[in-house]
Amino acid sequence: MRPNKRDELVRNALDVFYRDGFHATGMDKLVAETGISKTSMYKHFRTKEDLILAVLRLRDERFRNWFCRRVEEIAEAPKDRLLAVFDALEEWFKSPEFKGCMFIKAVSEFQNPEDPIHIQSATHKRMLLEFVQGIAAQARVTDPGTLARQLMLLKEGAIVTAVMQGEAKVAADAKAAARILIAAAARC
Amino acid sequence: MRPNKRDELVRNALDVFYRDGFHATGMDKLVAETGISKTSMYKHFRTKEDLILAVLRLRDERFRNWFCRRVEEIAEAPKDRLLAVFDALEEWFKSPEFKGCMFIKAVSEFQNPEDPIHIQSATHKRMLLEFVQGIAAQARVTDPGTLARQLMLLKEGAIVTAVMQGEAKVAADAKAAARILIAAAARC
DNA sequence: CCATTTGTTTACTGATTTGTCAACTTATAA
DNA sequence: TTATAAGTTGACAAATCAGTAAACAAATGG
């Protein structure tokens, strides 16, 4: 099998799942939107769940690549990079493709903690936390773990609020709160 | 129509939707789990969407009643009440019924901002924000609106993180962050 | 007693769900 | 040329989706 067609399927399926949701997207809709026949899909992926897992893997790779690189581009000093997390977040919110966090939505639809989709989504969040925790460790704060977890709470809250109330001021509020938390963590 | 049967249907449907999700729950499953016939359901609610909206109304009423009363029980002084938000949150996370926020899940499944389900979920969050903002206004801080919005970011982030990573330490992290934000808002 | 309301059961649409099947085409490569 | 593999179409399962129709039971209320 050439990897081309398979990857093309995953790329297109990502857009549809991201736009319409997982349960609301049937395989027939994917046939119509991707132009790839159903038989071919089931040759690449045994089940719909397998396809969703591949989609989430691609989303994780794309998003973490973009987000981490962007944070490191925006600022140099570790403490500035902790703030840059929220600048990158704002860019994401304001981009026309923004439709919330795919992993929060996945967990909302597959709530069973033992579901592979749930597990993979939680892993994505854990890896993002580790990225931020790494920066916090370089920033010479007393408790990098706690600070990183708190900043991630602001980030997740900002995502959910941006989806529900619109993006106005959300990223700015989160960034202002982050600045206070970072300053407090550095003062000790 | 007696209100009894209708309310019983909404109460039972709430449990099923909360446990299994909206799209993943068919009307036949509701027939099996509630014992109420499908014809009766469609006499009370024209569509599944109408039933979901009634379920969300009940959830909003129950949750806001419990949450706001609990916050006011736990503490007296406005600043303490702002912190009590996160004590109530922790109680919720640790309760055996906790399965995340029904409104975040609803918005995840009905993403169109013009969808009545989406709108009603956003309204719930806005009313909770107003409750916290009222307390912040009593607390004599410089910018009650900003502080309230920031505390709500922590709250939403804590909910999402509790679902994804388990509740350990999440509420405590959020509360510690809230304490810092409240102190900073009062110092000015 | 009679009419209305409220609820029931059973069966039924017509569309859609995930997933499979056989037959066919096309490209690659030995 | 011939074999292999990838991809195609279109029909097909068996179950489930939201929603409806018809006939009936029982309680309520005038």
GROMACS .gro file of N, CA and C in nm, chain A residues 65-132:
model
  204
   65ASN      N    1   0.362   2.016   1.723
   65ASN     CA    2   0.467   2.077   1.642
   65ASN      C    3   0.447   2.228   1.629
   66TRP      N    4   0.328   2.266   1.589
   66TRP     CA    5   0.300   2.409   1.570
   66TRP      C    6   0.313   2.485   1.702
   67PHE      N    7   0.248   2.435   1.804
   67PHE     CA    8   0.238   2.509   1.930
   67PHE      C    9   0.376   2.527   1.995
   68CYS      N   10   0.450   2.420   2.006
   68CYS     CA   11   0.580   2.427   2.074
   68CYS      C   12   0.677   2.515   1.996
   69ARG      N   13   0.679   2.499   1.864
   69ARG     CA   14   0.768   2.582   1.784
   69ARG      C   15   0.729   2.730   1.797
   70ARG      N   16   0.600   2.756   1.793
   70ARG     CA   17   0.553   2.894   1.800
   70ARG      C   18   0.593   2.958   1.934
   71VAL      N   19   0.577   2.884   2.042
   71VAL     CA   20   0.614   2.939   2.173
   71VAL      C   21   0.762   2.974   2.177
   72GLU      N   22   0.844   2.887   2.117
   72GLU     CA   23   0.988   2.911   2.119
   72GLU      C   24   1.028   3.023   2.024
   73GLU      N   25   0.946   3.044   1.920
   73GLU     CA   26   0.973   3.155   1.829
   73GLU      C   27   0.943   3.289   1.895
   74ILE      N   28   0.833   3.295   1.967
   74ILE     CA   29   0.783   3.423   2.017
   74ILE      C   30   0.875   3.482   2.123
   75ALA      N   31   0.931   3.396   2.208
   75ALA     CA   32   1.014   3.449   2.316
   75ALA      C   33   1.138   3.362   2.337
   76GLU      N   34   1.236   3.420   2.404
   76GLU     CA   35   1.363   3.352   2.424
   76GLU      C   36   1.380   3.308   2.570
   77ALA      N   37   1.366   3.404   2.660
   77ALA     CA   38   1.385   3.375   2.803
   77ALA      C   39   1.272   3.284   2.852
   78PRO      N   40   1.306   3.188   2.940
   78PRO     CA   41   1.206   3.091   2.988
   78PRO      C   42   1.080   3.156   3.042
   79LYS      N   43   1.096   3.262   3.123
   79LYS     CA   44   0.977   3.324   3.181
   79LYS      C   45   0.891   3.389   3.073
   80ASP      N   46   0.956   3.446   2.972
   80ASP     CA   47   0.880   3.504   2.860
   80ASP      C   48   0.810   3.395   2.779
   81ARG      N   49   0.875   3.280   2.771
   81ARG     CA   50   0.814   3.170   2.697
   81ARG      C   51   0.690   3.118   2.767
   82LEU      N   52   0.691   3.121   2.901
   82LEU     CA   53   0.570   3.080   2.973
   82LEU      C   54   0.453   3.171   2.936
   83LEU      N   55   0.484   3.300   2.919
   83LEU     CA   56   0.378   3.393   2.876
   83LEU      C   57   0.343   3.373   2.730
   84ALA      N   58   0.446   3.339   2.650
   84ALA     CA   59   0.422   3.320   2.506
   84ALA      C   60   0.323   3.207   2.479
   85VAL      N   61   0.310   3.115   2.575
   85VAL     CA   62   0.208   3.010   2.562
   85VAL      C   63   0.072   3.073   2.531
   86PHE      N   64   0.046   3.185   2.595
   86PHE     CA   65  -0.087   3.245   2.581
   86PHE      C   66  -0.096   3.335   2.457
   87ASP      N   67   0.019   3.380   2.409
   87ASP     CA   68   0.018   3.448   2.279
   87ASP      C   69  -0.011   3.348   2.167
   88ALA      N   70   0.054   3.233   2.175
   88ALA     CA   71   0.027   3.129   2.075
   88ALA      C   72  -0.120   3.087   2.081
   89LEU      N   73  -0.169   3.077   2.203
   89LEU     CA   74  -0.310   3.040   2.222
   89LEU      C   75  -0.401   3.140   2.153
   90GLU      N   76  -0.371   3.268   2.170
   90GLU     CA   77  -0.454   3.371   2.109
   90GLU      C   78  -0.450   3.361   1.956
   91GLU      N   79  -0.332   3.335   1.902
   91GLU     CA   80  -0.323   3.317   1.757
   91GLU      C   81  -0.414   3.203   1.711
   92TRP      N   82  -0.410   3.096   1.788
   92TRP     CA   83  -0.494   2.981   1.754
   92TRP      C   84  -0.643   3.019   1.758
   93PHE      N   85  -0.683   3.086   1.864
   93PHE     CA   86  -0.824   3.125   1.879
   93PHE      C   87  -0.869   3.211   1.762
   94LYS      N   88  -0.780   3.299   1.717
   94LYS     CA   89  -0.820   3.395   1.614
   94LYS      C   90  -0.808   3.338   1.472
   95SER      N   91  -0.746   3.222   1.457
   95SER     CA   92  -0.736   3.162   1.325
   95SER      C   93  -0.874   3.113   1.282
   96PRO      N   94  -0.903   3.123   1.153
   96PRO     CA   95  -1.038   3.086   1.105
   96PRO      C   96  -1.070   2.938   1.123
   97GLU      N   97  -0.967   2.854   1.134
   97GLU     CA   98  -0.994   2.711   1.147
   97GLU      C   99  -1.032   2.671   1.290
   98PHE      N  100  -1.016   2.763   1.384
   98PHE     CA  101  -1.035   2.726   1.525
   98PHE      C  102  -1.177   2.678   1.552
   99LYS      N  103  -1.186   2.555   1.600
   99LYS     CA  104  -1.316   2.500   1.640
   99LYS      C  105  -1.300   2.423   1.771
  100GLY      N  106  -1.218   2.475   1.861
  100GLY     CA  107  -1.200   2.410   1.989
  100GLY      C  108  -1.090   2.305   1.986
  101CYS      N  109  -1.072   2.239   2.099
  101CYS     CA  110  -0.968   2.137   2.112
  101CYS      C  111  -1.027   2.001   2.077
  102MET      N  112  -0.967   1.937   1.977
  102MET     CA  113  -1.018   1.808   1.930
  102MET      C  114  -1.014   1.701   2.039
  103PHE      N  115  -0.920   1.714   2.132
  103PHE     CA  116  -0.904   1.610   2.234
  103PHE      C  117  -1.006   1.627   2.346
  104ILE      N  118  -1.037   1.750   2.379
  104ILE     CA  119  -1.146   1.773   2.475
  104ILE      C  120  -1.276   1.720   2.417
  105LYS      N  121  -1.296   1.744   2.288
  105LYS     CA  122  -1.418   1.694   2.224
  105LYS      C  123  -1.418   1.542   2.218
  106ALA      N  124  -1.302   1.484   2.192
  106ALA     CA  125  -1.296   1.338   2.186
  106ALA      C  126  -1.330   1.277   2.322
  107VAL      N  127  -1.274   1.335   2.427
  107VAL     CA  128  -1.302   1.284   2.561
  107VAL      C  129  -1.449   1.304   2.597
  108SER      N  130  -1.507   1.412   2.546
  108SER     CA  131  -1.649   1.437   2.573
  108SER      C  132  -1.737   1.329   2.509
  109GLU      N  133  -1.694   1.276   2.397
  109GLU     CA  134  -1.776   1.176   2.328
  109GLU      C  135  -1.740   1.033   2.368
  110PHE      N  136  -1.616   1.013   2.413
  110PHE     CA  137  -1.572   0.880   2.455
  110PHE      C  138  -1.524   0.890   2.599
  111GLN      N  139  -1.619   0.886   2.689
  111GLN     CA  140  -1.592   0.922   2.827
  111GLN      C  141  -1.528   0.812   2.909
  112ASN      N  142  -1.549   0.687   2.869
  112ASN     CA  143  -1.493   0.575   2.941
  112ASN      C  144  -1.340   0.590   2.949
  113PRO      N  145  -1.284   0.599   3.070
  113PRO     CA  146  -1.141   0.622   3.087
  113PRO      C  147  -1.054   0.511   3.028
  114GLU      N  148  -1.113   0.397   3.003
  114GLU     CA  149  -1.035   0.287   2.945
  114GLU      C  150  -1.046   0.281   2.793
  115ASP      N  151  -1.128   0.367   2.737
  115ASP     CA  152  -1.141   0.373   2.591
  115ASP      C  153  -1.011   0.425   2.530
  116PRO      N  154  -0.959   0.355   2.429
  116PRO     CA  155  -0.833   0.398   2.366
  116PRO      C  156  -0.835   0.544   2.320
  117ILE      N  157  -0.950   0.589   2.272
  117ILE     CA  158  -0.962   0.729   2.227
  117ILE      C  159  -0.945   0.823   2.345
  118HIS      N  160  -1.005   0.786   2.458
  118HIS     CA  161  -0.991   0.866   2.579
  118HIS      C  162  -0.845   0.868   2.624
  119ILE      N  163  -0.784   0.752   2.628
  119ILE     CA  164  -0.646   0.740   2.675
  119ILE      C  165  -0.552   0.824   2.589
  120GLN      N  166  -0.569   0.813   2.456
  120GLN     CA  167  -0.480   0.885   2.366
  120GLN      C  168  -0.496   1.036   2.381
  121SER      N  169  -0.620   1.080   2.403
  121SER     CA  170  -0.643   1.223   2.422
  121SER      C  171  -0.577   1.272   2.551
  122ALA      N  172  -0.587   1.193   2.656
  122ALA     CA  173  -0.524   1.231   2.782
  122ALA      C  174  -0.372   1.237   2.767
  123THR      N  175  -0.317   1.146   2.687
  123THR     CA  176  -0.173   1.146   2.664
  123THR      C  177  -0.128   1.274   2.595
  124HIS      N  178  -0.205   1.320   2.499
  124HIS     CA  179  -0.173   1.447   2.432
  124HIS      C  180  -0.162   1.560   2.534
  125LYS      N  181  -0.258   1.567   2.623
  125LYS     CA  182  -0.256   1.676   2.722
  125LYS      C  183  -0.136   1.662   2.815
  126ARG      N  184  -0.102   1.538   2.848
  126ARG     CA  185   0.012   1.517   2.938
  126ARG      C  186   0.143   1.560   2.871
  127MET      N  187   0.154   1.535   2.741
  127MET     CA  188   0.277   1.575   2.673
  127MET      C  189   0.288   1.727   2.662
  128LEU      N  190   0.174   1.793   2.642
  128LEU     CA  191   0.177   1.939   2.640
  128LEU      C  192   0.218   1.993   2.777
  129LEU      N  193   0.166   1.929   2.882
  129LEU     CA  194   0.204   1.972   3.017
  129LEU      C  195   0.354   1.957   3.037
  130GLU      N  196   0.410   1.845   2.989
  130GLU     CA  197   0.554   1.824   3.007
  130GLU      C  198   0.636   1.929   2.934
  131PHE      N  199   0.587   1.971   2.818
  131PHE     CA  200   0.656   2.078   2.745
  131PHE      C  201   0.660   2.206   2.829
  132VAL      N  202   0.547   2.244   2.884
  132VAL     CA  203   0.541   2.366   2.964
  132VAL      C  204   0.622   2.350   3.093
   0.00000   0.00000   0.00000
